[in-house]
């Protein structure tokens, strides 16, 4: 079929080239934004006297009819159309006749598509933001429940110091809060309207860009028309924010995978969020956590794909830019798929406080507290550190723990040791004493929880 843009050419193209060029199979998902944008455009054309008021009303009614029919399923996309913009215009003209052909006055698909993506993505950002809010709420509640649960904190994946599980969970909460901030920040720049930039240079018609922007809920307009149609920074920014968010979920997933292993047994994931093996009857696999970890790579890939597509593009619009949508949509879909599954998984997991405590007890993670004990009694830290190291080595050789080593043995290293050493190396006391702001004690974790709840 001849294209709407038939004119200079007869508008027929090679079938392969047609399929190659066409974007309707992925941009049709923006039909609501496309039609709503067109309604605002028709209203502006009417208000400015560029078309008749009655013509504007006819266009708006026609567009509403198309929107309703697409929503209800009464109308299907014509996949032979090049893109969603052409489809809507073709359908409108089929329904209204010549007046339909007036809609595209003072507009180009270049500013139209830029508008549609911004409108589509700002909705997704709000959705993802709400999902993040739910995950944060679940984590904060869990942190509250487990604010006194002791487990080993690790560095280099070696047992390091006793921490509370609440403290560990709150670390993720702060990462996710930053993710929310990044999304909201990106949304601010996204929420400027490019419509009225036209093909690239603006227009000779007496348009009112701010009227349209306001009608569509934008905070303002893109102030340079070349930039308006060429800018896809907001897609890149959004995907960068997603990449960081997924990196956080991936690190958390990795911990859940380790923690739910038989070696750790710190948590048990619920049956709803695990799978069995087709051959090994004993298995309970953390597939959801693994998939979130795996899909992180996919989101990074989407980001790199678009950055690479945009690199070196001259101003203004180039067809390369049609490639923005599949990357950004895939990243949006992936993040929207991962977040609720992840939230469900952590909301339903069982914490094995006994195993956490047991792991904390075996690894000399109170050795820093042993050194601090000597420091409090007047020894310089570096000397205290050395003695403590020797005592640990001694304990390992004798199959003792700092909690069980007889006082006589302690005293061989320093006269400063007394009965109160046993309280100083008690794991609960070690965690409890870390009351510095941001630290692991119940009191510090409660302060962190209160701060976050205040912000939610
Ligand atoms: N389908 C196109 C895209 O997604 C719409 C803009 C086309 N503009 C043009 N001059 N061919 O980018």
mmCIF file of C-alpha atoms in Angstrom, residues 27 40 54 138 183 187 244 251 306 374:
data_model
loop_
_atom_site.group_PDB
_atom_site.id
_atom_site.type_symbol
_atom_site.label_atom_id
_atom_site.label_comp_id
_atom_site.label_asym_id
_atom_site.label_seq_id
_atom_site.Cartn_x
_atom_site.Cartn_y
_atom_site.Cartn_z
ATOM 1 C CA UNK A 27 6.032 1.291 19.200
ATOM 2 C CA UNK A 40 -3.502 18.114 22.847
ATOM 3 C CA UNK A 54 -14.973 22.745 15.087
ATOM 4 C CA UNK A 138 9.193 -4.934 53.265
ATOM 5 C CA UNK A 183 14.687 7.829 39.157
ATOM 6 C CA UNK A 187 12.057 12.061 35.691
ATOM 7 C CA UNK A 244 22.489 0.605 39.299
ATOM 8 C CA UNK A 251 24.309 -8.258 44.886
ATOM 9 C CA UNK A 306 21.568 2.692 23.250
ATOM 10 C CA UNK A 374 43.154 -4.031 75.861
#
